[in-house]
Coordinates of C-alpha atoms and ligand atoms in Angstrom, one line a residue:
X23 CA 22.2 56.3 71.8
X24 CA 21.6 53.9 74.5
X25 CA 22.0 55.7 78.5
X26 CA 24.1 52.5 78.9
X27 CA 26.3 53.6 76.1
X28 CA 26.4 57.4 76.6
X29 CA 27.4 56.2 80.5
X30 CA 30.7 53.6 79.1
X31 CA 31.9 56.5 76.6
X32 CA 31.9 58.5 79.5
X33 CA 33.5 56.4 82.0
X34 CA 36.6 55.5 79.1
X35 CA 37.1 58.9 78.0
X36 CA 37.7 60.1 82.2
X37 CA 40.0 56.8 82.6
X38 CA 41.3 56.0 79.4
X39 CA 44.7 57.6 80.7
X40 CA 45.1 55.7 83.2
X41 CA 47.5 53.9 83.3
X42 CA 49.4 55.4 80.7
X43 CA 50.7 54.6 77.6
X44 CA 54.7 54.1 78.9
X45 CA 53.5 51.1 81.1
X46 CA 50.9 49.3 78.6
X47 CA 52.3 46.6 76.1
X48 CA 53.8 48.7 73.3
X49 CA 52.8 46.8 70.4
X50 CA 49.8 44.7 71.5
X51 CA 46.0 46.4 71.7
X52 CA 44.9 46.8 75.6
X53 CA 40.9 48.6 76.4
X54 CA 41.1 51.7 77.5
X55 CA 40.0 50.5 81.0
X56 CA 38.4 48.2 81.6
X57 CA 38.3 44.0 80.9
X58 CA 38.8 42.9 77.4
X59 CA 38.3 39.5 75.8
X60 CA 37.8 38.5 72.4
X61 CA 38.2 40.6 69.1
X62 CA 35.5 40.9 67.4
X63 CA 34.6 42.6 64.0
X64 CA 37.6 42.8 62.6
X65 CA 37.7 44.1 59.4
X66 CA 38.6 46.5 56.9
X67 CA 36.3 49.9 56.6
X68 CA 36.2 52.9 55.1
X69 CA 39.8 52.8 54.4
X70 CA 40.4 51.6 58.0
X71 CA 40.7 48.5 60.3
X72 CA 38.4 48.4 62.5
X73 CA 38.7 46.2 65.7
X74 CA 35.9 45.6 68.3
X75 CA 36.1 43.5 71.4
X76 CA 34.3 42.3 74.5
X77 CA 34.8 45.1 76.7
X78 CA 33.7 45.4 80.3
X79 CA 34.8 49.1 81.4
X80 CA 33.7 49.0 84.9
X81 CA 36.1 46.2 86.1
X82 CA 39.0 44.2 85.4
X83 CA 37.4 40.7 85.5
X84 CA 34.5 39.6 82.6
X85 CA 30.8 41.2 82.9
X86 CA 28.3 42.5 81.2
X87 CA 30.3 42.7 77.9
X88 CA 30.2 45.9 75.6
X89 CA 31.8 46.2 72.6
X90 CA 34.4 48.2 72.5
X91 CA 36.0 50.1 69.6
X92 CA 39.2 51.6 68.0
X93 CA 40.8 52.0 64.0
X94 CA 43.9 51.9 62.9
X95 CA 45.8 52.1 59.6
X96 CA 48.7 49.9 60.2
X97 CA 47.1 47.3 62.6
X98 CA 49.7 48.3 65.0
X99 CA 49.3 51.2 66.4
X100 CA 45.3 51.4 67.2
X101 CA 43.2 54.6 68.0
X102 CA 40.3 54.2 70.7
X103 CA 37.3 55.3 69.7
X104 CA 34.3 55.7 71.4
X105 CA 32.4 52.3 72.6
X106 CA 30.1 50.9 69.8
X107 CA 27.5 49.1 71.4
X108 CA 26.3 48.4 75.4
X109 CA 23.6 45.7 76.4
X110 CA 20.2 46.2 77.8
X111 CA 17.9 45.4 75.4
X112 CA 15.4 42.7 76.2
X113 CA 17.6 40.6 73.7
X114 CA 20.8 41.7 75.1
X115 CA 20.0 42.9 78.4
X116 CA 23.0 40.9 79.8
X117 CA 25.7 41.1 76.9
X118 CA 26.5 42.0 73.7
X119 CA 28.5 38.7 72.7
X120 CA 30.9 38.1 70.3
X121 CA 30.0 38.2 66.5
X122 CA 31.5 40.4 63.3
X123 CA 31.5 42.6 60.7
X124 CA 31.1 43.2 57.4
X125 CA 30.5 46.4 54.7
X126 CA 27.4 46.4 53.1
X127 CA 26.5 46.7 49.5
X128 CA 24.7 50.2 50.2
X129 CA 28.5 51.0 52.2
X130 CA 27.1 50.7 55.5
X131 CA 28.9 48.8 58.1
X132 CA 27.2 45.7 60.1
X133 CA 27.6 44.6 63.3
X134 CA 26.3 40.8 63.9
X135 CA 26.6 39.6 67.3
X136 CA 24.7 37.3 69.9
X137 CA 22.5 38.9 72.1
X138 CA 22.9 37.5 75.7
X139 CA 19.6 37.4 78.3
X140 CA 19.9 35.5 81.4
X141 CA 17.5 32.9 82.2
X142 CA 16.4 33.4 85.8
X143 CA 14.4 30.1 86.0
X144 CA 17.5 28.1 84.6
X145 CA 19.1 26.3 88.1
X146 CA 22.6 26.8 86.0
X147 CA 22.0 30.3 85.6
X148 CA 22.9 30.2 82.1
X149 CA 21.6 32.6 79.6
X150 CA 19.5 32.6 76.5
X151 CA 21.8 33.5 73.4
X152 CA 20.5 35.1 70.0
X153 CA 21.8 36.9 66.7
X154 CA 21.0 40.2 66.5
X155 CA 22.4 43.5 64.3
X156 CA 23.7 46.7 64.0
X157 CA 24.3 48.9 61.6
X158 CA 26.8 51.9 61.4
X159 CA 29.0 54.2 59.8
X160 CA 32.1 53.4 61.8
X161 CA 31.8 55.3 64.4
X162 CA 27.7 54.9 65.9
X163 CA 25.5 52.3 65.2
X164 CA 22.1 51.4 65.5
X165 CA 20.6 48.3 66.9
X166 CA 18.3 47.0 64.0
X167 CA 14.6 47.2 65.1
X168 CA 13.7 43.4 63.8
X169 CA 16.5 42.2 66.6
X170 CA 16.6 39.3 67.3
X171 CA 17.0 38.6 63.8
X172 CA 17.8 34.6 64.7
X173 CA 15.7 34.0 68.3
X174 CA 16.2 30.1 69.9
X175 CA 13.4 29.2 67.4
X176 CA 15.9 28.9 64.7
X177 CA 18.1 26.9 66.0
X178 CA 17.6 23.9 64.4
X179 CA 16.9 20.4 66.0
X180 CA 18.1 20.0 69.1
X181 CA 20.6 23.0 69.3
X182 CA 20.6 24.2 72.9
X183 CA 19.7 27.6 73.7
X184 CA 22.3 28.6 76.1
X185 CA 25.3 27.7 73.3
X186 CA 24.3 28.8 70.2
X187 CA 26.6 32.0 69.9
X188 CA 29.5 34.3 67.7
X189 CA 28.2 34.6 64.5
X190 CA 31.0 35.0 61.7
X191 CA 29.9 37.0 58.4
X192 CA 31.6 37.2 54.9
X193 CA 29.7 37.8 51.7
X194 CA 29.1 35.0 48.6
X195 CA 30.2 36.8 45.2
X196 CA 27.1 36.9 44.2
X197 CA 26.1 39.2 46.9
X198 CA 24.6 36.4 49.7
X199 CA 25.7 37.3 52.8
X200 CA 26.7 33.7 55.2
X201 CA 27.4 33.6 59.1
X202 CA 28.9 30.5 60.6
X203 CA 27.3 30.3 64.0
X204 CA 28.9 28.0 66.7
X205 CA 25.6 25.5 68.2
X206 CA 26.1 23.0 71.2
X207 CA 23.9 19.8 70.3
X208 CA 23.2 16.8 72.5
X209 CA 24.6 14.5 69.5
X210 CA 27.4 16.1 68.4
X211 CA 28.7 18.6 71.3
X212 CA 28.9 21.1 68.8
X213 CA 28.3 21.6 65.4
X214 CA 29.1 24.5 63.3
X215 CA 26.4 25.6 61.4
X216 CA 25.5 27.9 58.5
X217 CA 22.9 30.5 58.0
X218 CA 21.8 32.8 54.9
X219 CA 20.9 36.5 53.7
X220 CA 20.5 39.0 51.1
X221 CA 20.0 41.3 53.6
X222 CA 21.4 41.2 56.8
X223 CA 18.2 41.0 58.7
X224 CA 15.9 38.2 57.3
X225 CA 18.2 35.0 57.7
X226 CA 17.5 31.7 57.1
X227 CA 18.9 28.4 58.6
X228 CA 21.2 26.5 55.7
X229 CA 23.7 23.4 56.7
X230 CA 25.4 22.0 59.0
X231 CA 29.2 22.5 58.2
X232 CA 30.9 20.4 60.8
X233 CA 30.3 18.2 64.0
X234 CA 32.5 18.0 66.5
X235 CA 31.3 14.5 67.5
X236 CA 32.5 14.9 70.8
X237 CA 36.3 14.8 70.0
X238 CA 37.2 18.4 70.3
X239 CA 35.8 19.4 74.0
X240 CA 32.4 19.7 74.9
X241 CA 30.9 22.9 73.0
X242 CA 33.0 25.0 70.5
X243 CA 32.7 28.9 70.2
X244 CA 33.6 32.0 67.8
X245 CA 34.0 30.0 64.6
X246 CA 35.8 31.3 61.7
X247 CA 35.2 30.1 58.0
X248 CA 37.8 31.3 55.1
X249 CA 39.0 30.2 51.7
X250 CA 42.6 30.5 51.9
X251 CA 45.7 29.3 49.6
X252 CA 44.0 26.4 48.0
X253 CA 42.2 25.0 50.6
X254 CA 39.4 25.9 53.2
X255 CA 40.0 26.8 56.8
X256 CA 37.4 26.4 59.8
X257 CA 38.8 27.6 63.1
X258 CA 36.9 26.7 66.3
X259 CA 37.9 27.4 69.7
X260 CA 36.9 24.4 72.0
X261 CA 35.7 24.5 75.6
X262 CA 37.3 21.9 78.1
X263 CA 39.0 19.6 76.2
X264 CA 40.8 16.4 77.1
X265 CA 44.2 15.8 76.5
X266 CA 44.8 13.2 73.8
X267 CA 48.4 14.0 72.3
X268 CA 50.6 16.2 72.5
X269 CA 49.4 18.4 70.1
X270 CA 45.9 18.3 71.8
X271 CA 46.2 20.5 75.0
X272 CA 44.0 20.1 78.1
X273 CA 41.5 23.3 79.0
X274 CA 40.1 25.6 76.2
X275 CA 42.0 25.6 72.9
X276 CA 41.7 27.3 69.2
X277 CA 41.7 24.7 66.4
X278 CA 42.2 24.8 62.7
X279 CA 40.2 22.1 60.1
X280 CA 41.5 22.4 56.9
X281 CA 39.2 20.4 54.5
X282 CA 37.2 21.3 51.3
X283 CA 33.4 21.6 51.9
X284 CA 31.3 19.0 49.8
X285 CA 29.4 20.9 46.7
X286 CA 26.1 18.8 47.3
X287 CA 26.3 17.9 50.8
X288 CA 27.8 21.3 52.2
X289 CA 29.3 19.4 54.4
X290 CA 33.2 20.0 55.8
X291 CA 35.5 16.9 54.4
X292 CA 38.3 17.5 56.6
X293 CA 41.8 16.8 55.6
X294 CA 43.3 17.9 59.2
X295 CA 42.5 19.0 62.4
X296 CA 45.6 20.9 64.8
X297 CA 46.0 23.1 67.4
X298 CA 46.3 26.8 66.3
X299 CA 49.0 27.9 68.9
X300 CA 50.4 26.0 71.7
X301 CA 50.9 28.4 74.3
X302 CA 49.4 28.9 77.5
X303 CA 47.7 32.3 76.1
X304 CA 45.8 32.4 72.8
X305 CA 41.7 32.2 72.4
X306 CA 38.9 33.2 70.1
X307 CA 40.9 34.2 66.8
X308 CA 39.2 36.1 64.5
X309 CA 39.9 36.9 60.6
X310 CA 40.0 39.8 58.7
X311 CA 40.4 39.8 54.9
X312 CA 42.7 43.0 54.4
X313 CA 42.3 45.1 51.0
X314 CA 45.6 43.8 49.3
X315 CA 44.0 40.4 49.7
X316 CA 46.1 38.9 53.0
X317 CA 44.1 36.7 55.3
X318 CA 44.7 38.0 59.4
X319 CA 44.2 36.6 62.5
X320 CA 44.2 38.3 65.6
X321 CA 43.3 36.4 69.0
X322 CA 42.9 37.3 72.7
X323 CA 45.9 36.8 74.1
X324 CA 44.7 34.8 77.4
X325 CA 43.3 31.6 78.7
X326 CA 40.1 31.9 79.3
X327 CA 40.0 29.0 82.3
X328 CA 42.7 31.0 84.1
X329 CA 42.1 34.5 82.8
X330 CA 39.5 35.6 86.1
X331 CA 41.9 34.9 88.5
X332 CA 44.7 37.4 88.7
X333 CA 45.3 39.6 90.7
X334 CA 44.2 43.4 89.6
X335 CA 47.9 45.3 88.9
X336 CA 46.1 48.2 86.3
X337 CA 42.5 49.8 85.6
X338 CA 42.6 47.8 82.5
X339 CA 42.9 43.7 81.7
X340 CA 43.7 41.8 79.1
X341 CA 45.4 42.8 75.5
X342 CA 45.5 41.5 71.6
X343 CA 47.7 39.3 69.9
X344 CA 49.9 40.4 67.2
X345 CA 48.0 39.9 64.1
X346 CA 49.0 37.3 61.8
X347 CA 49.2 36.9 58.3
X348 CA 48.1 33.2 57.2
X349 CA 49.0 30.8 54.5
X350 CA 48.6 27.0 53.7
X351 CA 51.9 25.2 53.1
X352 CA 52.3 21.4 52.9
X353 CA 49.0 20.6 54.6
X354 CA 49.9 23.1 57.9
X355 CA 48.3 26.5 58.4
X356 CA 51.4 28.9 59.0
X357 CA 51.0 32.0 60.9
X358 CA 53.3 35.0 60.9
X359 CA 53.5 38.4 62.5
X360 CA 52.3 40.9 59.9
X361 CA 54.7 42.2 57.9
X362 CA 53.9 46.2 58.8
X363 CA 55.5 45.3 62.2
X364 CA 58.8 45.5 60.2
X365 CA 58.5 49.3 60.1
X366 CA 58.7 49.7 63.6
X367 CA 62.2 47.7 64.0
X368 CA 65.5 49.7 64.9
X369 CA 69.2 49.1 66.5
X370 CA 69.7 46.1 64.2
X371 CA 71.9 43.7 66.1
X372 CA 73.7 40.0 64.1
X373 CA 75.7 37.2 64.9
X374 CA 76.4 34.6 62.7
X375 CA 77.7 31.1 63.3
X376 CA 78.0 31.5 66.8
X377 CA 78.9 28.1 68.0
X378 CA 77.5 26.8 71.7
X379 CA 79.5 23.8 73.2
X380 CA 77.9 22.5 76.4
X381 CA 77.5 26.1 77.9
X382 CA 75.2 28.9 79.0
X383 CA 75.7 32.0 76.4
X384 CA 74.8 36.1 76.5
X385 CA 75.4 37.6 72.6
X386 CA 76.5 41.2 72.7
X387 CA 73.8 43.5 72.4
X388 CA 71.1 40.5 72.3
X389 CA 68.9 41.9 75.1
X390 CA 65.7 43.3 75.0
X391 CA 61.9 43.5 76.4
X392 CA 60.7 44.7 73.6
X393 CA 62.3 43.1 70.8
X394 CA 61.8 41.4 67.3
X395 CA 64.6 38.6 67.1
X396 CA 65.4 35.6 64.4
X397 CA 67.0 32.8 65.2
X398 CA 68.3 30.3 63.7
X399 CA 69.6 26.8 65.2
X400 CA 71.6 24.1 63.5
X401 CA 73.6 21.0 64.1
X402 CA 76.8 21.4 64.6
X403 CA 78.9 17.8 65.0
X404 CA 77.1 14.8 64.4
X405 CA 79.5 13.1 66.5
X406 CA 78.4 15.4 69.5
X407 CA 74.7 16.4 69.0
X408 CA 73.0 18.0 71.5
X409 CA 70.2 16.7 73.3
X410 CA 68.9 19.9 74.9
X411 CA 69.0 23.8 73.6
X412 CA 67.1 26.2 75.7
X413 CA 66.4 30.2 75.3
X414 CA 66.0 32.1 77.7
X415 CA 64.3 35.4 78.0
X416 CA 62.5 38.1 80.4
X417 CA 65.3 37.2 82.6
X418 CA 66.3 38.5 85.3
X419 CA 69.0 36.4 87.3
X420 CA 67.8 33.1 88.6
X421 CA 64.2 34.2 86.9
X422 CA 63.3 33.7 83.2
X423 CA 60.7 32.7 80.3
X424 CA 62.3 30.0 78.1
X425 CA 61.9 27.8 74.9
X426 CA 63.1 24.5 74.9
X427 CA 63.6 21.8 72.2
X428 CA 64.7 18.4 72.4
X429 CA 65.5 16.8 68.7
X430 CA 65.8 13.3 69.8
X431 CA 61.6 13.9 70.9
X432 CA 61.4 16.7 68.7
X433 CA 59.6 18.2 71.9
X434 CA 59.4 22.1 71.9
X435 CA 58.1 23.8 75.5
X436 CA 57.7 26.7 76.5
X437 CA 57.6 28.3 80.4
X438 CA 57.7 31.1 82.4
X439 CA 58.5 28.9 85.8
X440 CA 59.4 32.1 87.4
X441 CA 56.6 34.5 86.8
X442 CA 54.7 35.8 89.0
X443 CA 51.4 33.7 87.2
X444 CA 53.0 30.4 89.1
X445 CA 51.0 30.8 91.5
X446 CA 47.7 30.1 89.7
X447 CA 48.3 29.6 85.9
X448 CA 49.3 26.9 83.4
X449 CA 52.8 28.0 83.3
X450 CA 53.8 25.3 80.4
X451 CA 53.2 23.9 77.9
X452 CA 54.7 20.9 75.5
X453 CA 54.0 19.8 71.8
X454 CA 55.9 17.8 69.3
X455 CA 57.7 19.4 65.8
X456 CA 55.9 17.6 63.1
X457 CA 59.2 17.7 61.5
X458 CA 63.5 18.2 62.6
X459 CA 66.2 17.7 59.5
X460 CA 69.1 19.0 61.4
X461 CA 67.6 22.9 61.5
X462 CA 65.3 25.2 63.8
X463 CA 64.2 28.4 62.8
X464 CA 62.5 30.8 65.5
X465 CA 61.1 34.3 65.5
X466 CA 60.3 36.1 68.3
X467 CA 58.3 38.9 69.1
X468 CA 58.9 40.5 73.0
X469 CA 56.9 42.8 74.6
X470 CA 56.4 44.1 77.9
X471 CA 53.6 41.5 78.9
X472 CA 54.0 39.1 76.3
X473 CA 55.9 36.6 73.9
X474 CA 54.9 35.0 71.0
X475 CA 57.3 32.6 69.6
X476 CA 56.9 31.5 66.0
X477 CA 58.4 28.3 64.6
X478 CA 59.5 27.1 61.4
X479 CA 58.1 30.3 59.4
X480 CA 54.9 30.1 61.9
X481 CA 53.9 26.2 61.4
X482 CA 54.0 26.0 65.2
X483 CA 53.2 29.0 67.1
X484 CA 53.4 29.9 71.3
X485 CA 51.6 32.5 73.0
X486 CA 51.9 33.9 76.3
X487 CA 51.4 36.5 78.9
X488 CA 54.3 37.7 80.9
X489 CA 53.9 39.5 83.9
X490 CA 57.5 39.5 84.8
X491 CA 59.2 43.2 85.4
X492 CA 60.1 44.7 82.4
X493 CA 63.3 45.2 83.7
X494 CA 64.3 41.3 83.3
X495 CA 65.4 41.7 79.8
X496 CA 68.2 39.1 79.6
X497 CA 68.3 36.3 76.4
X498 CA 71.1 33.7 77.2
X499 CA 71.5 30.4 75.0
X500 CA 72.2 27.0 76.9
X501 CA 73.1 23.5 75.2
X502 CA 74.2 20.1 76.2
X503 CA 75.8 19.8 73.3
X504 CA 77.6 21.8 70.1
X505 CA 75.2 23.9 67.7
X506 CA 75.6 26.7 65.7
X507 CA 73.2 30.1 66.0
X508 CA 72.6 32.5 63.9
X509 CA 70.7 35.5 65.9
X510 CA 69.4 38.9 64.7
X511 CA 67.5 41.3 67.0
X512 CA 66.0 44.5 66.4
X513 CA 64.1 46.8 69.4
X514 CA 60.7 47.8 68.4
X515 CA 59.9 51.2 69.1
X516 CA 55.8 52.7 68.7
X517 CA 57.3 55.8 67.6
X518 CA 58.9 55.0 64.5
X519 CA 55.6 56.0 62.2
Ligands
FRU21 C1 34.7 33.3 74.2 C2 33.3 33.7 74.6 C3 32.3 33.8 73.5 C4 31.3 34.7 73.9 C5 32.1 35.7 74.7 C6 31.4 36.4 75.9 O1 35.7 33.8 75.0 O2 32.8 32.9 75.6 O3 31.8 32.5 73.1 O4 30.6 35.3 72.9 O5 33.3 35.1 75.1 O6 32.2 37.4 76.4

């Protein structure tokens, strides 16, 4: 092992207590200490998940990323292990990037992730990027001697060496293993392109699978490539994009393509192209295929334009989505908390046909910070439709989070106007409901420093950080108009299994 390694397992196992457990999000993944960012080889293991992620342990903004460790059986309550991997190699002497995992046909694990090296006589100070591995048994693992096993030289035509980065695994049935690697190109911006192996450490460039064409930001990183439903999926998260719809956010987003890849060209035919959550706090999503055959996704919950700037309140930064389960349904990808999240509900609370007339409403026992709740809204009167319904939670007073929808616009927002990230986030954000026939359905999922609001069984999806006190655990319904709600909560509590 590494002195850089043997020096982070060190430094988490003395701080990994602080703070502790009863003031870290209950149901989301935080580092041990530390800065996290992306999740990276996710994936199933020796009877296992396994979750990795960029990990800084000596501070709370980004630097000289790790990868960081921990297991789980349920993927809700995880385990810390110790750190798997620390630069300072002369391919990685800077930072262990993002990349995956997969299991091997001999049962080891692999570890495939870009190597990071900045380039002092670069005026931008950016850094050379390369593929490298590891291999492991869950627990240690082993840079592979042959690293880089893809150096700047394999980039093909006019790839860039600073942005070619976060390599994406999965094996071909007959064995071939396949990483999609994201590559910034003067042409296209970015492209997504595909390499190939038998082995995991002789791989050979293939295809390019998509371009971005400059329509999607300027360079897109931590691909994803999965067959799911009946279709084919390609997520991409894209770095400073333009604003060109409403479903197209300013700033760095995660897309989905679903499409059908051409049998002779290899190319990606796309079919459609849409944001993959439109709240202030999702970024570089990652897949896992689980054993009983469920595609999940599982993102940093943060925005990475904004995510340097706060203000240091614990040891540790940063935490996990809830992972998702995925499907294809009428052209949309829909997203929904996993369904081992159930186990952990308790103190079942309903109201049915609640009517709201032009007023502000509390439900009895509908209250909560750390909550599971579904909702649904319909029409009440055609004759006296409402024009604005709004939900608002983490409130405290005067102070709140809320959804709001408009049918006339079908325009959805979300806010959190009085948290304490006013002061230097994006505290909003708007997008349109591809669809509204009379009936909204919402679940929510509450935790201390989070929300995560899921639409129309997940076809439109909101992320964000909270940083409001725990304590503001108010939900009050407000409409213009008359509607009728139908509301069931449950409290989540970790120590249910
Ligand atoms: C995305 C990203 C990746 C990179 C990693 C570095 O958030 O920029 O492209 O591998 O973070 O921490």
């Amino acid at each position: 092992m590494s002195e850089v390694l043997r020096k982070a397992r060190e430094y988490e196992e003395k701080h990994r207590k602080e703070p502790p457990a009863e003031i870290r999000p209950k149901f989301h993944f935080t580092a041990p200490v530390g800065w996290l960012n992306d999740p990276n080889g996710f994936s199933w293991y020796q009877d296992r998940y396994h979750l990795f992620y960029q990990y800084h342990p000596y501070g709370t903004k980004w630097g000289s990323v790790h990868w960081g460790h921990a297991v789980s059986s349920d993927l809700i309550q995880w385990e810390h292990v110790p750190a798997a991997m620390a630069p300072g190699d002369d391919y990685d002497r800077d930072g262990c990037f993002s990349g995956s995992a997969i299991t091997m046909k001999d049962g080891s694990h692999l570890l495939m992730y870009t190597g990071f090296v900045y380039d002092e006589s670069d005026p931008k100070h950016r850094g050379i990027q390369t593929q490298n591995i590891a291999i492991g048994d869950g627990s240690n693992y082993r840079k592979c001697t042959s690293n880089p096993v893809l150096s700047v030289d394999d980039i093909p035509g006019g790839g860039d060496p600073y942005d070619f980065r976060d390599p994406k695994v999965w094996m071909d049935h007959d064995g071939i293993l396949n990483a999609v690697i994201a590559s910034g190109e003067e042409m296209s911006g970015a492209r997504i392109i595909v390499f190939r192996s038998n082995d995991g450490v002789h791989w050979k460039y293939s295809h390019v699978l998509l371009e971005n064409r400059y329509r999607f930001g300027r360079m897109w990183e931590c691909p994803d490539y999965f067959p799911l439903d009946d279709a084919e999926v390609i997520l991409v998260n894209a770095m400073d994009m333009e604003e060109t719809s409403p479903e197209f956010h300013s700033g760095n987003n995660g897309l989905y393509f679903l499409g059908r890849t051409d049998p002779d060209s290899k190319r990606f035919l796309e079919s459609s192209v849409h944001t993959l959550d439109h709240g202030m706090d999702f970024y570089a999503g990652q897949t896992m295929l689980a054993p009983d055959g469920r595609r999940i996704l599982i993102g940093w919950m943060q925005n990475p334009g904004t995510a340097s700037e706060h203000e240091t309140v614990h040891s540790y930064f940063g935490q996990m989505s809830i992972p998702r389960e995925l499907h294809i349904e009428k052209g949309r990808l829909l997203q929904m908390p996993i369904r081992e999240l159930e186990s952990y509900r308790t103190c079942a609370v309903e109201h049915r046909n609640v009517t709201l007339c032009s007023e502000k409403k509390k439900l009895d026992g509908v209250s909560g910070r750390i909550l599971d709740m579904e909702l649904i809204i319909r029409c009440r009167d055609s004759k006296r439709p409402f024009n604005h319904f709004e939900m608002r939670f983490a409130q405290h007073g005067d102070r709140f989070a809320a959804l709001t929808f408009s049918p006339v616009s079908r325009s959805l927002r979300v806010s959190r106007p009085f948290s304490p990230e006013t002061s230097m986030k994006l505290n909003e954000r708007e997008t349109v409901l591809p669809k509204w026939d009379g009936m909204l359905q919402i679940r929510m999922i509450l935790d201390e420093g989070s929300a995560e609001l899921f639409l129309n069984g997940g076809e439109t999806v909101f992320s964000m950080t909270l940083e409001t006190d725990p304590k503001a655990d108010n939900i009050t319904f407000v409409s213009d108009g008359d509607l009728i709600l139908d509301v069931k909560t449950y409290k989540l509590d970790s120590t249910l299994r």
